[in-house]
PDB file of C-alpha atoms in Angstrom:
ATOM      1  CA  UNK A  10       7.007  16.802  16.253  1.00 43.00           C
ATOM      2  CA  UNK A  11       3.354  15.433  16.964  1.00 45.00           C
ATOM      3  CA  UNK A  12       0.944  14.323  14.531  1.00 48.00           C
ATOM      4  CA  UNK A  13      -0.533  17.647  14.932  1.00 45.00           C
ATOM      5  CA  UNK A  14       1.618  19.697  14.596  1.00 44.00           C
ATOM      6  CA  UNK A  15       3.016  17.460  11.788  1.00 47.00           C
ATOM      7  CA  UNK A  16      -0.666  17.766  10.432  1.00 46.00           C
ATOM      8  CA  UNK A  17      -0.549  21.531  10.775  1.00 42.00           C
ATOM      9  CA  UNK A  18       2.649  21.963   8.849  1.00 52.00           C
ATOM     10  CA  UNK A  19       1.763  19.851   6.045  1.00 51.00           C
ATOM     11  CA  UNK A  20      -1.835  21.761   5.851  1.00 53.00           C
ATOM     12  CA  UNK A  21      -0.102  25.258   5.942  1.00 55.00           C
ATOM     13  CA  UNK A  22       2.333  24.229   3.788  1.00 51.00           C
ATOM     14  CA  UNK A  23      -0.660  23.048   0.784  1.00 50.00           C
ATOM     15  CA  UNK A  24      -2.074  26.417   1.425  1.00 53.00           C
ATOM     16  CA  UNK A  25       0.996  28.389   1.088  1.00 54.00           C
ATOM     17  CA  UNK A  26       1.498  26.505  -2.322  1.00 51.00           C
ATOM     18  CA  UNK A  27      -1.760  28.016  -3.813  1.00 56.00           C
ATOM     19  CA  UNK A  28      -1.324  30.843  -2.606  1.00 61.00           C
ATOM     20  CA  UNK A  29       1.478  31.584  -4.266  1.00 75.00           C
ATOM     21  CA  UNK A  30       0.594  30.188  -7.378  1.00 82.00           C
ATOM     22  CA  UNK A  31       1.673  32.802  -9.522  1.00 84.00           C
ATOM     23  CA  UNK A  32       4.404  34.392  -7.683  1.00 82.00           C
ATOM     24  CA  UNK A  33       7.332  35.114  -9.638  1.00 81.00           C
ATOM     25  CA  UNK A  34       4.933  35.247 -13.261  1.00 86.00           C
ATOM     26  CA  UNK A  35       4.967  38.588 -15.197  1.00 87.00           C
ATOM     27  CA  UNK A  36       1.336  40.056 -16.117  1.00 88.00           C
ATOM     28  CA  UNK A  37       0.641  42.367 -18.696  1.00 90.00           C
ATOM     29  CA  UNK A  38      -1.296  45.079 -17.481  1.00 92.00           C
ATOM     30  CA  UNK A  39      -4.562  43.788 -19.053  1.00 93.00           C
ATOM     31  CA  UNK A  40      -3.775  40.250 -17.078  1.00 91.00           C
ATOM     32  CA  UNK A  41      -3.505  42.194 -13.765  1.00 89.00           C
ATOM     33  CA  UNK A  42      -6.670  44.088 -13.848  1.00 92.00           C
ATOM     34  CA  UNK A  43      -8.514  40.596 -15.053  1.00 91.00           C
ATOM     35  CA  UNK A  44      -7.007  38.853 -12.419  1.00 89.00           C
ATOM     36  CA  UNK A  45      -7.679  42.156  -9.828  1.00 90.00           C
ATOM     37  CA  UNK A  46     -11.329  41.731 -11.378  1.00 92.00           C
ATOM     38  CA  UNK A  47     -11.618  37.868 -10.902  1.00 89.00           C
ATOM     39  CA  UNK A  48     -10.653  38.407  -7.438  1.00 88.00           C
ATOM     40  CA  UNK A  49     -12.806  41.147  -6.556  1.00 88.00           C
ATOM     41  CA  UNK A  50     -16.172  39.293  -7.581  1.00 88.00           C
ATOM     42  CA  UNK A  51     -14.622  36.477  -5.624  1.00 85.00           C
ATOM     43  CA  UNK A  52     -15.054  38.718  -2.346  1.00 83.00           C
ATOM     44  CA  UNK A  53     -18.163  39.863  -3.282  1.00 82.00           C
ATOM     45  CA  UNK A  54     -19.425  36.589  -3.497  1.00 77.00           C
ATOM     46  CA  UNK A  55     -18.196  35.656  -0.728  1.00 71.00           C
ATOM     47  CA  UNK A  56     -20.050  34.788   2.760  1.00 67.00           C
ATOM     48  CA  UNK A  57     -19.776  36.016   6.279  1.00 68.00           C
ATOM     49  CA  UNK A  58     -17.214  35.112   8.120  1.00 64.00           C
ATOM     50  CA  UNK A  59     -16.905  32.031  10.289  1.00 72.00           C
ATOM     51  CA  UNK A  60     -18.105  34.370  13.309  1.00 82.00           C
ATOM     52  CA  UNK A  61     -21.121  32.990  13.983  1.00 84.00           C
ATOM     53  CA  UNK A  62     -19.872  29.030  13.805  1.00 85.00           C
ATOM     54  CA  UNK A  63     -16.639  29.939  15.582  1.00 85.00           C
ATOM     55  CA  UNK A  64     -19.114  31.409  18.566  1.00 90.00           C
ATOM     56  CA  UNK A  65     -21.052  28.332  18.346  1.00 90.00           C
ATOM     57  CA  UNK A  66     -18.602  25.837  18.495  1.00 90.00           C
ATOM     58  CA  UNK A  67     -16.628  27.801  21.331  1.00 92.00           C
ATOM     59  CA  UNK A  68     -20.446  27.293  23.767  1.00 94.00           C
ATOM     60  CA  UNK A  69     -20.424  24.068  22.629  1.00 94.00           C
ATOM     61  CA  UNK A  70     -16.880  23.050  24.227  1.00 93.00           C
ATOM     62  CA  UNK A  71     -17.671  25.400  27.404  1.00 95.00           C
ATOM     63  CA  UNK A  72     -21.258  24.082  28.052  1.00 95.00           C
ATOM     64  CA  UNK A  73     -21.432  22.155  31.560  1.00 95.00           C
ATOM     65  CA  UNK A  74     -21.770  19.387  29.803  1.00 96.00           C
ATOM     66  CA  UNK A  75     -20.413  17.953  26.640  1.00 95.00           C
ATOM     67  CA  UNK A  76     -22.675  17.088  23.871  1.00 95.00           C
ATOM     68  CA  UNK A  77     -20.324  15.109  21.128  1.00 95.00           C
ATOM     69  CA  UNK A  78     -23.550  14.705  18.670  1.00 96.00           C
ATOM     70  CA  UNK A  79     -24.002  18.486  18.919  1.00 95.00           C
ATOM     71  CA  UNK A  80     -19.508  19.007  18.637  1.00 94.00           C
ATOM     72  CA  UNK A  81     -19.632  16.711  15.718  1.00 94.00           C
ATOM     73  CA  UNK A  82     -22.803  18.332  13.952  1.00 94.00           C
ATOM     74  CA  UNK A  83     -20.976  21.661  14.117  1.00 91.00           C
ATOM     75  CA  UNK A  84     -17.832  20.822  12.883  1.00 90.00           C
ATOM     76  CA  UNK A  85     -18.912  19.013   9.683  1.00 92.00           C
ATOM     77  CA  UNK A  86     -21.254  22.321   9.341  1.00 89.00           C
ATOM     78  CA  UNK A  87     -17.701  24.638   9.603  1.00 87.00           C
ATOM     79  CA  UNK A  88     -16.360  21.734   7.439  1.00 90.00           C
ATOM     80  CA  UNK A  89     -18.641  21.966   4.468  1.00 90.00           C
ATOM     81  CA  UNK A  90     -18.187  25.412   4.320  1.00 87.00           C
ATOM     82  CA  UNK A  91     -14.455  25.137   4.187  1.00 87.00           C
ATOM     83  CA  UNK A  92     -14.956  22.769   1.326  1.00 91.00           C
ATOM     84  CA  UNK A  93     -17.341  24.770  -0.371  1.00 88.00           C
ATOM     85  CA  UNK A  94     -14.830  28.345  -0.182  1.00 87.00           C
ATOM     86  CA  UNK A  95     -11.751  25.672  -1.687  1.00 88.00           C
ATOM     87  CA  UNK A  96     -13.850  25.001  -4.484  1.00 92.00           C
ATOM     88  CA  UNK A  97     -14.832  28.529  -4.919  1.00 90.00           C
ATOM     89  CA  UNK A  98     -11.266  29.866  -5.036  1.00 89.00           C
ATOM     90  CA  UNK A  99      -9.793  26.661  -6.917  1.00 91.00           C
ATOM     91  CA  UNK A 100     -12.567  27.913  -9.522  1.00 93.00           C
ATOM     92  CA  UNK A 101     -11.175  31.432  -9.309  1.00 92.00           C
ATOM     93  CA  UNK A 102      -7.728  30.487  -9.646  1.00 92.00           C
ATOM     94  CA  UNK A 103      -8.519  28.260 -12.669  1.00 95.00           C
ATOM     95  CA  UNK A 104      -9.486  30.931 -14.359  1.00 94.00           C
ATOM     96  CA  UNK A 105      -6.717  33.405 -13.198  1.00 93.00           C
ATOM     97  CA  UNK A 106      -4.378  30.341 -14.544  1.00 93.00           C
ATOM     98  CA  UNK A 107      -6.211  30.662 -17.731  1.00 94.00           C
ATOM     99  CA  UNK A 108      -5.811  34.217 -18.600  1.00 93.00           C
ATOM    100  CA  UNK A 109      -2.114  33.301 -19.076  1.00 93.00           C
ATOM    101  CA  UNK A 110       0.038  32.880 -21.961  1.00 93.00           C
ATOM    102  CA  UNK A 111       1.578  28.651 -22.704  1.00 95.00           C
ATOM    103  CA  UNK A 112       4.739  30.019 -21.256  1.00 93.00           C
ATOM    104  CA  UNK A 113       3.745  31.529 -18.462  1.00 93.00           C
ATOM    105  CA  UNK A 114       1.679  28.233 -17.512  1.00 93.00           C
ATOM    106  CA  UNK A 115       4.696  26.861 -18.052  1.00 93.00           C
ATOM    107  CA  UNK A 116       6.721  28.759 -15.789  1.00 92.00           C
ATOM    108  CA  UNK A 117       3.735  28.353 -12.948  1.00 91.00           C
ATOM    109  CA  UNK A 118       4.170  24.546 -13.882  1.00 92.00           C
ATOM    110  CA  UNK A 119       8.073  24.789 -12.596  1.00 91.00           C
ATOM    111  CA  UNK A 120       7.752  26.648 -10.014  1.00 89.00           C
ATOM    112  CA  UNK A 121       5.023  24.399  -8.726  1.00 89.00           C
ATOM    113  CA  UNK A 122       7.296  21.064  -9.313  1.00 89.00           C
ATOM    114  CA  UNK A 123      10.087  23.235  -6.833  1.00 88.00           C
ATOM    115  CA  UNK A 124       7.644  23.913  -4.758  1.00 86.00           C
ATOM    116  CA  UNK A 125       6.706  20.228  -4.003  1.00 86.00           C
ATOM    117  CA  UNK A 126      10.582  19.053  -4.010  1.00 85.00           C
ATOM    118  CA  UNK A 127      10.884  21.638  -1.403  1.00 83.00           C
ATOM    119  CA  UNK A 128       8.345  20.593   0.463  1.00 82.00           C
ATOM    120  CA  UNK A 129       9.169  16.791   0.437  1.00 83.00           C
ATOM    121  CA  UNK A 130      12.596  17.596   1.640  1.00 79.00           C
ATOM    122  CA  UNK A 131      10.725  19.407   4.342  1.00 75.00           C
ATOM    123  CA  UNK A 132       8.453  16.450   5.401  1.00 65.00           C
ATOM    124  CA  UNK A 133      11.369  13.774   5.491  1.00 69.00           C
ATOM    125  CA  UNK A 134      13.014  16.365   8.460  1.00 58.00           C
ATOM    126  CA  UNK A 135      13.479  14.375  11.944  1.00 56.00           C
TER     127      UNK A 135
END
């Protein structure tokens, strides 16, 4: 495997994890719609798409010639807004992990820990 794809894995496999941060967790009804709630302003809040970078960085790497100032400006633009939308929904899903009961954090604790032994089992593959 190359270093990017091994890169790519290990990225998709750190997103996967938070996303499914609270799979396997039983709500009460009132912890759904909170959660359904948290999430919803979330959305609201949240910007445009990429569109407009994604359209700028793709003239960027088709102009005649190629400008690495201009490349490198662009990408740590796209950059700081990816950091900026982790924060945002590492703040939303602190407070989603709030809203539960001790044992249920408890149970998101474990099935965080198999998570990782999982995934270190999957990173020491040939």
């Amino acid at each position: 495997m190359t270093k990017a794809a091994e890169s790519m894995t290990a990225d998709s496999m750190a997103q996967n994890l938070q996303n499914h941060m609270f799979d396997g967790i039983e709500l009460t009804e009132q912890q759904r719609q909170q959660m359904r709630d948290l999430m919803f302003q979330a959305r609201q809040m949240q910007p445009e798409p990429f569109l407009s970078e994604m359209i700028q960085q793709y003239r960027l790497v088709t102009a005649p010639y190629f400008d690495e100032t201009a490349v490198r400006m662009q990408a740590e633009k796209m950059a700081q807004r990816y950091v900026s939308e982790q924060v945002e929904m590492a703040r939303v899903r602190h407070q989603m992990f709030t809203l539960l009961t001790r044992g249920q954090q408890a149970t998101v604790q474990k099935n965080f820990e198999l998570r990782i032994d999982d995934m270190r089992g999957i990173s020491q593959l040939p």
